[in-house]
Coordinates of C-alpha atoms and ligand atoms in Angstrom, one line a residue:
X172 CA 104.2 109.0 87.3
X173 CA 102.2 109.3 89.8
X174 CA 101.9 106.0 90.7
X175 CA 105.4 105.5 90.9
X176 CA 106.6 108.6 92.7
X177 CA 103.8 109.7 94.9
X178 CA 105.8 110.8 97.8
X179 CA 108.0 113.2 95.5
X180 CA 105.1 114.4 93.5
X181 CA 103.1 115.3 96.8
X182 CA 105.8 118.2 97.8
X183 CA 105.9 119.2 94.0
X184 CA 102.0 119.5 94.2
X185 CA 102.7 121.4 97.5
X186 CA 104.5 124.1 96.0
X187 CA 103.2 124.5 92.3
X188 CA 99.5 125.0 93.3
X189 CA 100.3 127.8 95.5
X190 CA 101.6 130.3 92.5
X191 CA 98.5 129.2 90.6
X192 CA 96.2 129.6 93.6
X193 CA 97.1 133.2 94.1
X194 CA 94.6 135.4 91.7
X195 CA 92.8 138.0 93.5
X196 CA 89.7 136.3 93.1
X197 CA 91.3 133.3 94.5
X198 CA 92.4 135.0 97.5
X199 CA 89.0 136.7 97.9
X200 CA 87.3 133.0 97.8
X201 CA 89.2 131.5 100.5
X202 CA 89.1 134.5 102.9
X203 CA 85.4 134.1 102.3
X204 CA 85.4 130.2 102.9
X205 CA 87.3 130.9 105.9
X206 CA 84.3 132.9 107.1
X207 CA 81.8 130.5 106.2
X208 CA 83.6 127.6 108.2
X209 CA 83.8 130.0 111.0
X210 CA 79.8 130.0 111.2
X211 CA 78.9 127.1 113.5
X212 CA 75.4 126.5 111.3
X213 CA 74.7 123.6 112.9
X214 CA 70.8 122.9 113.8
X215 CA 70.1 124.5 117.4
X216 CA 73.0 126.8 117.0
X217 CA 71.2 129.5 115.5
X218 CA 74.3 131.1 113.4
X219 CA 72.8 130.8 109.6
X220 CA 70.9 133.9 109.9
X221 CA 74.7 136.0 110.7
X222 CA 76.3 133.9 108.2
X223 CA 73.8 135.0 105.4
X224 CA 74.4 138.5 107.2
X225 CA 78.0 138.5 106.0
X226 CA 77.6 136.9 102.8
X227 CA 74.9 139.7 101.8
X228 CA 77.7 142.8 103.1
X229 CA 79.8 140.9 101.2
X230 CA 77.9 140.8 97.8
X231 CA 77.2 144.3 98.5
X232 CA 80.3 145.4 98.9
X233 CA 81.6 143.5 95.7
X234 CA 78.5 145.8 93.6
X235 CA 75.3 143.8 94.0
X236 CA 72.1 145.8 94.6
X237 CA 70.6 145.8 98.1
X238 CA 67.5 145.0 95.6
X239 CA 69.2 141.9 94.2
X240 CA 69.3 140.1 97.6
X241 CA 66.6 138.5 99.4
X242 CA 67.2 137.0 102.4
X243 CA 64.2 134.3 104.1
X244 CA 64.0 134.4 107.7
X245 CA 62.4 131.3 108.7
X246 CA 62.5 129.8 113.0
X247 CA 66.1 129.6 113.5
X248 CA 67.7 129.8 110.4
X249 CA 67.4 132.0 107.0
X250 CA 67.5 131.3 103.1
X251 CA 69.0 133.9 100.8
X252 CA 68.3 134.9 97.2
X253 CA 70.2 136.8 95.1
X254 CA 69.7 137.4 91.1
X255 CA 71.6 138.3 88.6
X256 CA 69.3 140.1 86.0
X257 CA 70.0 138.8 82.2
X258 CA 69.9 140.8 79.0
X259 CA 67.5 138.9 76.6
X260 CA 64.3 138.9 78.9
X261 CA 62.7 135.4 76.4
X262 CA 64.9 133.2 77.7
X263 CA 64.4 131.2 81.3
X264 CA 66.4 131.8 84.5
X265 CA 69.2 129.2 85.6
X266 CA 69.4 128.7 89.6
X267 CA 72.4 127.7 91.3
X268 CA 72.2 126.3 94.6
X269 CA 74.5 125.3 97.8
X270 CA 73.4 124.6 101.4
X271 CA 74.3 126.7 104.6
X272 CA 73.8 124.3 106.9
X273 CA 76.1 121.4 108.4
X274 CA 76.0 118.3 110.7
X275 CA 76.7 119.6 114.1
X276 CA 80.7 119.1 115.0
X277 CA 81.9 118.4 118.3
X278 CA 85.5 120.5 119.1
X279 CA 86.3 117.7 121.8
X280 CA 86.0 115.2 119.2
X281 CA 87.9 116.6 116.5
X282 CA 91.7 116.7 115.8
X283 CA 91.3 120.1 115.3
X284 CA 89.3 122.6 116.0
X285 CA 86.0 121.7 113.3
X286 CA 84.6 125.6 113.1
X287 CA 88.3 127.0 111.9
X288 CA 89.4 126.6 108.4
X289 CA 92.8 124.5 108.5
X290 CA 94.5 124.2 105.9
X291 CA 97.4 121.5 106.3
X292 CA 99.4 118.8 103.5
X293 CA 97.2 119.6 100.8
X294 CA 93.9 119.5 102.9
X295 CA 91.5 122.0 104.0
X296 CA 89.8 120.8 107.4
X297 CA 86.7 121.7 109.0
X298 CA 82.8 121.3 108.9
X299 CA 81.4 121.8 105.7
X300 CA 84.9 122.2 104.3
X301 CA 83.3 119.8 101.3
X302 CA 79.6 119.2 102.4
X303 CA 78.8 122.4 100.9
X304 CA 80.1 125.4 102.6
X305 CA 83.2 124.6 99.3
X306 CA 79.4 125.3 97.4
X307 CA 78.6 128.7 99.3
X308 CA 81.9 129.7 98.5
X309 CA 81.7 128.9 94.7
X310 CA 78.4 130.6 94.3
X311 CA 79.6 133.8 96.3
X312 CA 82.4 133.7 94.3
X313 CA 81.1 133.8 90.9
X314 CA 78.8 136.3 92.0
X315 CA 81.9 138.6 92.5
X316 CA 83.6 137.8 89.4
X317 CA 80.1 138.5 87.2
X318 CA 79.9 141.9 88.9
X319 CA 84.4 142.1 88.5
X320 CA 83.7 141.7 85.2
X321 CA 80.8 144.0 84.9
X322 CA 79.3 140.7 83.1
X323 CA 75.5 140.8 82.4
X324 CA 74.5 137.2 81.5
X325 CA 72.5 136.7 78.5
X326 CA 69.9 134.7 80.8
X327 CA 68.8 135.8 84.8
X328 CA 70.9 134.1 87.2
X329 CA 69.4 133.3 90.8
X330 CA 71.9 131.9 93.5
X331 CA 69.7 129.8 96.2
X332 CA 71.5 129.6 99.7
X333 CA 69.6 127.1 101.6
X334 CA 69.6 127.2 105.2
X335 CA 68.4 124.0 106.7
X336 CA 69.3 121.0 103.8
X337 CA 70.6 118.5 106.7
X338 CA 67.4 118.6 108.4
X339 CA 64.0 119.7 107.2
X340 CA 64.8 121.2 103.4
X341 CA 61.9 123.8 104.7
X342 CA 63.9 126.4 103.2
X343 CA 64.3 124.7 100.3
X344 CA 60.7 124.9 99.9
X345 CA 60.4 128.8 100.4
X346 CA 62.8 129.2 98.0
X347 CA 61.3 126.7 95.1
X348 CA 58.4 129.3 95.8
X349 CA 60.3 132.7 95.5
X350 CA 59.3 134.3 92.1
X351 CA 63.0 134.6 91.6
X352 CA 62.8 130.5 91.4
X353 CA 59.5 129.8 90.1
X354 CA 60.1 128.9 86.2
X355 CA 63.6 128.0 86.3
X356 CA 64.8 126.1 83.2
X357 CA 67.0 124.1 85.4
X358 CA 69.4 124.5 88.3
X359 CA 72.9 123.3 89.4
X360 CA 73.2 122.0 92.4
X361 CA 76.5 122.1 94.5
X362 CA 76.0 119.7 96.9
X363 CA 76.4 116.1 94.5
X364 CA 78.3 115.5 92.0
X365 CA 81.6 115.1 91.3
X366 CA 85.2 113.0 90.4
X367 CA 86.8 110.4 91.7
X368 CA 90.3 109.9 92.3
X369 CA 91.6 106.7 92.7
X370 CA 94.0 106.0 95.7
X371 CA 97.3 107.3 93.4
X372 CA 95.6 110.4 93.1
X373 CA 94.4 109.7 89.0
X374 CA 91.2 110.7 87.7
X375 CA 88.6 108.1 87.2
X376 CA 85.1 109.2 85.9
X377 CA 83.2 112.2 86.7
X378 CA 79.6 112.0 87.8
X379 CA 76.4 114.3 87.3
X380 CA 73.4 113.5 89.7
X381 CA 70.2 113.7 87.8
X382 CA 67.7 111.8 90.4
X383 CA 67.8 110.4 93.7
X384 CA 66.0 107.5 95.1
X385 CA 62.9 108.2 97.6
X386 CA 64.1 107.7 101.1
X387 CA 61.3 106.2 102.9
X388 CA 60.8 104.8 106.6
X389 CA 57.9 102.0 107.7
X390 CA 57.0 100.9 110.9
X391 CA 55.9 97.3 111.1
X392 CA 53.8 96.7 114.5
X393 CA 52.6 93.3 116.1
X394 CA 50.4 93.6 119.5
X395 CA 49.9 91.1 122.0
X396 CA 47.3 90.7 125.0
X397 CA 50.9 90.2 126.9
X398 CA 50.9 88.6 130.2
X399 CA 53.4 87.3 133.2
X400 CA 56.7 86.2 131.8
X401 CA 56.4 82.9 134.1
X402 CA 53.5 81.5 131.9
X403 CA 54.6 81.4 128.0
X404 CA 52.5 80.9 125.0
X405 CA 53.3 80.7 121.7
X406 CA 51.9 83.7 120.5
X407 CA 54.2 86.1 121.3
X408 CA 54.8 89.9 120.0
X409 CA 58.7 89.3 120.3
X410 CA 58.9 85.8 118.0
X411 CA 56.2 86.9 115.7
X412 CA 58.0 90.2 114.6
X413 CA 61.1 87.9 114.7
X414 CA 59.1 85.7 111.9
X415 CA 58.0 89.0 109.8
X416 CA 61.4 90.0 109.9
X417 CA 62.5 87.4 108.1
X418 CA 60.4 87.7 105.4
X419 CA 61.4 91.6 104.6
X420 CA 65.2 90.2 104.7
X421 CA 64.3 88.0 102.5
X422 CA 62.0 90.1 100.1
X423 CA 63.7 91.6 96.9
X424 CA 62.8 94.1 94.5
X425 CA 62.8 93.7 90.6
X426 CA 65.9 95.4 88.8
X427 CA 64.8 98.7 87.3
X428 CA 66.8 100.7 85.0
X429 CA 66.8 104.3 83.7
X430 CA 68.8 106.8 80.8
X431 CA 70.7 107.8 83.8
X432 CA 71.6 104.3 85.9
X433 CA 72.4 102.9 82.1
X434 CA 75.3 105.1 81.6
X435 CA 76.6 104.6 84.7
X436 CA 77.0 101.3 84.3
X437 CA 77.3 101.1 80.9
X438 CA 80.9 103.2 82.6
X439 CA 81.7 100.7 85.3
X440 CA 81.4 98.0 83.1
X441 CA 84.3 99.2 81.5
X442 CA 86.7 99.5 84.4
X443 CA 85.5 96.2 86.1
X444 CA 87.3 93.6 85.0
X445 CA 85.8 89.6 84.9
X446 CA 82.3 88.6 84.9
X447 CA 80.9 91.5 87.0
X448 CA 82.1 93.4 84.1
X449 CA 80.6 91.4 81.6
X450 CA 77.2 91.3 83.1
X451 CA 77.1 95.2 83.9
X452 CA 77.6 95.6 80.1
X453 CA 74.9 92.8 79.5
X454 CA 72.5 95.0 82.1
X455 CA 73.0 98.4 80.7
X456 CA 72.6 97.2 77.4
X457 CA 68.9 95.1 77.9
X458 CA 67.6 95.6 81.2
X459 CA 65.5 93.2 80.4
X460 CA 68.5 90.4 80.5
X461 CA 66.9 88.4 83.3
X462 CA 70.4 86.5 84.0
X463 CA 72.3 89.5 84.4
X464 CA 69.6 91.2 86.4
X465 CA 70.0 88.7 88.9
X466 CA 73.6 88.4 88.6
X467 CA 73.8 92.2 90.2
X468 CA 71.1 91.8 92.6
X469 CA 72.9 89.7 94.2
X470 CA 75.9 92.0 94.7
X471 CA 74.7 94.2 97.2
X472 CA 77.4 96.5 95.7
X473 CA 75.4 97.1 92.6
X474 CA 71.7 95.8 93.6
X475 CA 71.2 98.8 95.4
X476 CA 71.7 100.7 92.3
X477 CA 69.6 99.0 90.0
X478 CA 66.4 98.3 92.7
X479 CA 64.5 99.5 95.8
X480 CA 66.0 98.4 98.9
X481 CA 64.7 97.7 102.3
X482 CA 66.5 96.7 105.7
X483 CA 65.4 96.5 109.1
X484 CA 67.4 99.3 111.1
X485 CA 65.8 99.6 114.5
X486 CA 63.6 97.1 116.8
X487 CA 61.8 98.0 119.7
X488 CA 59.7 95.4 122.3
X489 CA 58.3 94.7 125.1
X490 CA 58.1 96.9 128.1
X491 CA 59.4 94.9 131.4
X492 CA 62.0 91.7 131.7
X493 CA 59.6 89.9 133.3
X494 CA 56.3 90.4 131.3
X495 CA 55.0 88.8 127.5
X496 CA 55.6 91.8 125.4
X497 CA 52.6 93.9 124.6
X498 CA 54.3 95.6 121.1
X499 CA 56.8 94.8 119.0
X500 CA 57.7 97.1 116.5
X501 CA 60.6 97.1 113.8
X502 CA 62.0 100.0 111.6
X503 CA 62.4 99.6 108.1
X504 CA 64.4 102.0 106.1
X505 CA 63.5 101.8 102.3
X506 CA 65.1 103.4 99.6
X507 CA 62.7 103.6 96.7
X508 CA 64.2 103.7 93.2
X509 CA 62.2 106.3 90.5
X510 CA 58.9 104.5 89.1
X511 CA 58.2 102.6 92.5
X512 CA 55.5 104.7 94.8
X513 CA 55.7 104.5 98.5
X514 CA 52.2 102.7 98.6
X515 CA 53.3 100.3 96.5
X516 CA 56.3 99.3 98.5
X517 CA 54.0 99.4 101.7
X518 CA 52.2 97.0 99.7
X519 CA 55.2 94.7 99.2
X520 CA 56.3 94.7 102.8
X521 CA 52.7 93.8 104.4
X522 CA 53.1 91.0 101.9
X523 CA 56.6 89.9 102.7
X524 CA 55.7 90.0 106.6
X525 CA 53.7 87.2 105.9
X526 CA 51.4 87.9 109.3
X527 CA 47.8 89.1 108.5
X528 CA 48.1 90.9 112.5
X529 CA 51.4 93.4 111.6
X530 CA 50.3 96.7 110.9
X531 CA 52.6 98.8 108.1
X532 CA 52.9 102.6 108.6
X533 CA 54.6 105.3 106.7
X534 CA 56.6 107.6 108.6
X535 CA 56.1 111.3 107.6
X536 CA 55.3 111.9 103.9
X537 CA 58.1 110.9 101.7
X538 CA 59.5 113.1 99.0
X539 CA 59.1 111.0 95.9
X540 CA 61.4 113.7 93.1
X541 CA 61.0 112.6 89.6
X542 CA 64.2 112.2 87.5
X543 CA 65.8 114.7 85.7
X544 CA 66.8 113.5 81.8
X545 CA 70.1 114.6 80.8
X546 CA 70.2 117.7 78.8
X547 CA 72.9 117.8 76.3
X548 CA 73.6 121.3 76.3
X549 CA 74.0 121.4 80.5
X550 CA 76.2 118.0 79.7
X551 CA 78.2 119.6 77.4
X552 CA 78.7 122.9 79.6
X553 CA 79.8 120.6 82.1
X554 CA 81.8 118.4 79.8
X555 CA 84.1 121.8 78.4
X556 CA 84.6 122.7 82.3
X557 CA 85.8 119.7 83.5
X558 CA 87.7 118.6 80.6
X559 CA 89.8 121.8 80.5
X560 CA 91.1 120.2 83.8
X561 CA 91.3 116.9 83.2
X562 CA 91.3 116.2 79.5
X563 CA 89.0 113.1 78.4
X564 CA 87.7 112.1 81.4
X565 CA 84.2 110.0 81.1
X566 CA 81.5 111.6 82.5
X567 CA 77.9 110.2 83.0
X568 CA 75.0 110.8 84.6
X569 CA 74.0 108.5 87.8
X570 CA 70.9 108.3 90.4
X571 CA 72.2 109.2 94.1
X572 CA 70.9 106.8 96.7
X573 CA 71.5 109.5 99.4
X574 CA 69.7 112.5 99.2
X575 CA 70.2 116.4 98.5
X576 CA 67.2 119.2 98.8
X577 CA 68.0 118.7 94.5
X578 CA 64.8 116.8 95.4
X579 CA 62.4 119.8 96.8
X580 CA 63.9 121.4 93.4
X581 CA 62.6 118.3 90.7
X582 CA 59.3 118.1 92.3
X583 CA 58.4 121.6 92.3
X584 CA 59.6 121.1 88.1
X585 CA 63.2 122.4 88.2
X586 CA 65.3 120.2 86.6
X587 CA 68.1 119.5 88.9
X588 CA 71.8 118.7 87.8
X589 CA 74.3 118.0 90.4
X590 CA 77.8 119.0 89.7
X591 CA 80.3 120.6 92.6
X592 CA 83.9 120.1 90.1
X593 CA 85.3 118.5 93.4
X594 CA 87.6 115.6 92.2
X595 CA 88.4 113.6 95.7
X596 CA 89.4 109.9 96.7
X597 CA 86.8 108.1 98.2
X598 CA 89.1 107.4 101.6
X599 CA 89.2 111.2 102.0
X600 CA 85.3 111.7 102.6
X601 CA 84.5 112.1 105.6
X602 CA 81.2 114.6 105.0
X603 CA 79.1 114.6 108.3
X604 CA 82.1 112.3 110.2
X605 CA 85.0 113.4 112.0
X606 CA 88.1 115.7 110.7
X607 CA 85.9 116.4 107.4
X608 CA 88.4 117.4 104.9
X609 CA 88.6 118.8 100.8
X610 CA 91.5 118.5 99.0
X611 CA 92.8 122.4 98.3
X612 CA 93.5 121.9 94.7
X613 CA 89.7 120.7 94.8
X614 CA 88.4 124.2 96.4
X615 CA 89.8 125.8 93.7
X616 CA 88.7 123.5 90.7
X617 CA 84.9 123.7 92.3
X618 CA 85.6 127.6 92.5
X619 CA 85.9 128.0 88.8
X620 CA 83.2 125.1 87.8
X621 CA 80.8 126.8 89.0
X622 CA 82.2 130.1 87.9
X623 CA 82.5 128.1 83.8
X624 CA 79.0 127.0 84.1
X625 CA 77.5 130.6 84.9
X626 CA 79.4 132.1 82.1
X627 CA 78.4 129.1 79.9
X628 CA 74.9 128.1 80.4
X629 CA 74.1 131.7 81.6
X630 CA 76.0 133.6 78.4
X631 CA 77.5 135.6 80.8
X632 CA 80.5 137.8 78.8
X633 CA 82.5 140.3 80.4
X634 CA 81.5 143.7 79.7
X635 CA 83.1 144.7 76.1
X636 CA 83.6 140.8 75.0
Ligands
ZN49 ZN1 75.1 118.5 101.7

């Protein structure tokens, strides 16, 4: 039905989620959203540390303890903490955690104004209407409806709001530190995660993001005595890089497999029809299949999944029109699947430039996060929530290629799971771009995921239950 009468069952989803959408605690959480989206917590804008502010009053308001609510000033921005004490004191905390902080927005760009919540044909517009204020929301939310409900969890509960994810994760550091953190069983992030809708609006598969690849930049550098442009030789800074660069084009990483890129492809195999199909299924069953390993390498819509990548992004040479460049230096942007090491890929690209002379540098210190196994009773937990929505859908575990501060989290020895309960299309993500959007029926379903989880995983029963 949907595929056949979308226009007609676009005004009926118009008008039925409105009557569904209109519990008190549903009110509360998009007043509060509305606030967040107000907060212009872009980098250099200095507004986290009055949006932590209001979410604090309002926690307080809704019952928490002043006692119950840290909050971590650090330069510009802030973190906040806030717990949730649990009745049986053996068993280990849960976190929860959503980021503050957005990609700067500018108003004369956008359609409409990015720092106002709009809500408009099923949409909610604005910065970090999905990328994660939808997050901060959920977690403020369910903090409410615990203390509503006068619900002590069986476990502690600790909400993490992170105040600088987009840029340094510094805060994400403080707060892997906090004793309210430290000794976590596990935590659920906000920020990855999710279903996908295919263009008619139906429910595909749902995915839980249990590792992410290393993101890693090099700098290869060649050097040259240089010289006047009018007398050329053949060594030259310019050609020689040109040279090396086709040699890290050409390099190519073995196919690597894990429990979690398995069963996601074990998953697309089954909705991809022909031989891509048939060798996904081949690859997820023996990684060790060398003709199906190199089937998918060569699809650069899979390889990346199954390998460490490496492209040249940036070049930069020479230093006037009319002289033999001096430097020549390239950027190479590497993502570095679980298992690989950054050495080890510096390694591979000295080798690949194929010129003794280039010198290989690591920019910064890379965060290389181990991978969190799935654990049956967080999939189940997250299985029951978003089944009650959408009945049957397959859910799996996958390795994000991206990056979230669920990173900071696994290599400080939290467990991370990634799970927001957004179901979107992919043509309507426009996180960090222009006119960023969330379906509303979304906000609502990532509202009460979160809420499901912390009653789940955290035993939290309302008072006389
Ligand atoms: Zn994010």
């Amino acid at each position: 039905m949907l595929k056949t009468l979308a226009g007609f069952v676009s005004l009926v989803a118009l008008a039925v989620p409105a009557a569904a959408q209109d519990a008190p605690y549903q009110r509360q959480a998009r007043d509060v959203y509305e606030r967040l989206i107000s907060f212009r917590t872009a980098e250099g804008h200095g507004q986290v540390p009055a949006m932590t502010a209001y979410i604090a009053e309002t926690l307080k308001a809704g019952g928490v303890p002043a006692e119950d609510i840290v909050i971590i000033p650090h330069k510009e921005t802030a973190a906040m903490l806030v717990r949730i004490p649990g009745r049986d004191r053996s068993m280990r905390k849960i976190l929860f955690s959503a980021h503050m902080d957005v990609v700067d927005a500018r108003p004369e760009d956008w359609e409409r104004s990015p720092f106002k919540l709009v809500e408009e044909n099923g949409y909610f517009f604005g910065r970090g209407t999905g990328d994660n204020k939808q997050g901060v929301a959920a977690l403020v939310s369910t903090i409410l409806r615990l203390k509503a409900d006068k619900a002590m969890p069986a476990r502690a509960l600790t909400f993490a709001f992170v105040g600088d994810e987009e840029t340094g994760m510094e805060t994400t550091r403080l707060i892997a530190d906090h004793e309210w953190v430290k000794g976590a069983e596990y935590a659920i992030n906000t920020d990855a995660g999710g279903g996908t809708l295919d263009e008619q609006g139906k429910p595909t598969v749902y995915g839980v993001q249990g590792a992410e690849k290393t993101y890693a930049t090099y700098f290869l550098t060649l050097r040259n005595p240089g010289g006047h442009s009018s007398r050329p030789r053949n060594d030259n800074a310019i050609y020689d890089l040109a040279k090396v660069l086709n040699g890290i084009q050409a390099l190519q990483f073995p196919a690597q497999a894990n429990a979690l890129t398995r069963a996601s492809l074990r998953l697309a195999a089954k909705t991809t029809p022909g031989e891509k199909g048939k060798m996904l299924a081949r690859f997820a069953d023996n990684p060790d299949d060398a003709e199906a390993a190199a089937y998918l390498l060569a699809d650069p819509t899979v390889a990346y999944e199954i390998s460490t990548t490496c492209v040249a992004t940036m070049l930069d040479a020479g230093h006037a029109e009319n002289a033999l460049p001096q430097r020549a230096k390239a950027t190479v942007n590497c993502r570095i699947y679980p298992g690989d090491t950054v050495e080890g890929v510096k390694g591979r690209l000295a080798e690949a430039a194929g010129n003794k002379n280039v010198v290989v540098e690591v920019d910064g210190a890379p965060v290389v996060s181990p991978v969190s196994e799935p654990r049956s009773d967080v999939m189940a937990a997250i299985a029951k929530s978003v089944h009650a929505r959408y009945p049957g859908i397959p859910i799996s575990p996958y390795l994000e290629a991206g990056g979230t501060d669920g990173m900071i989290y696994r290599t400080k020895g939290i467990p991370t799971f990634a799970s927001s309960g957004v179901f979107m299309k992919d043509s309507d993500v426009f996180f960090h771009g222009l006119n960023e959007r969330l379906p509303v029926k979304a906000f609502y379903e990532a509202i009460d995921h979160v809420h499901d989880l912390a009653v789940d995983l955290g035993g939290a029963r309302p008072a006389g239950k």
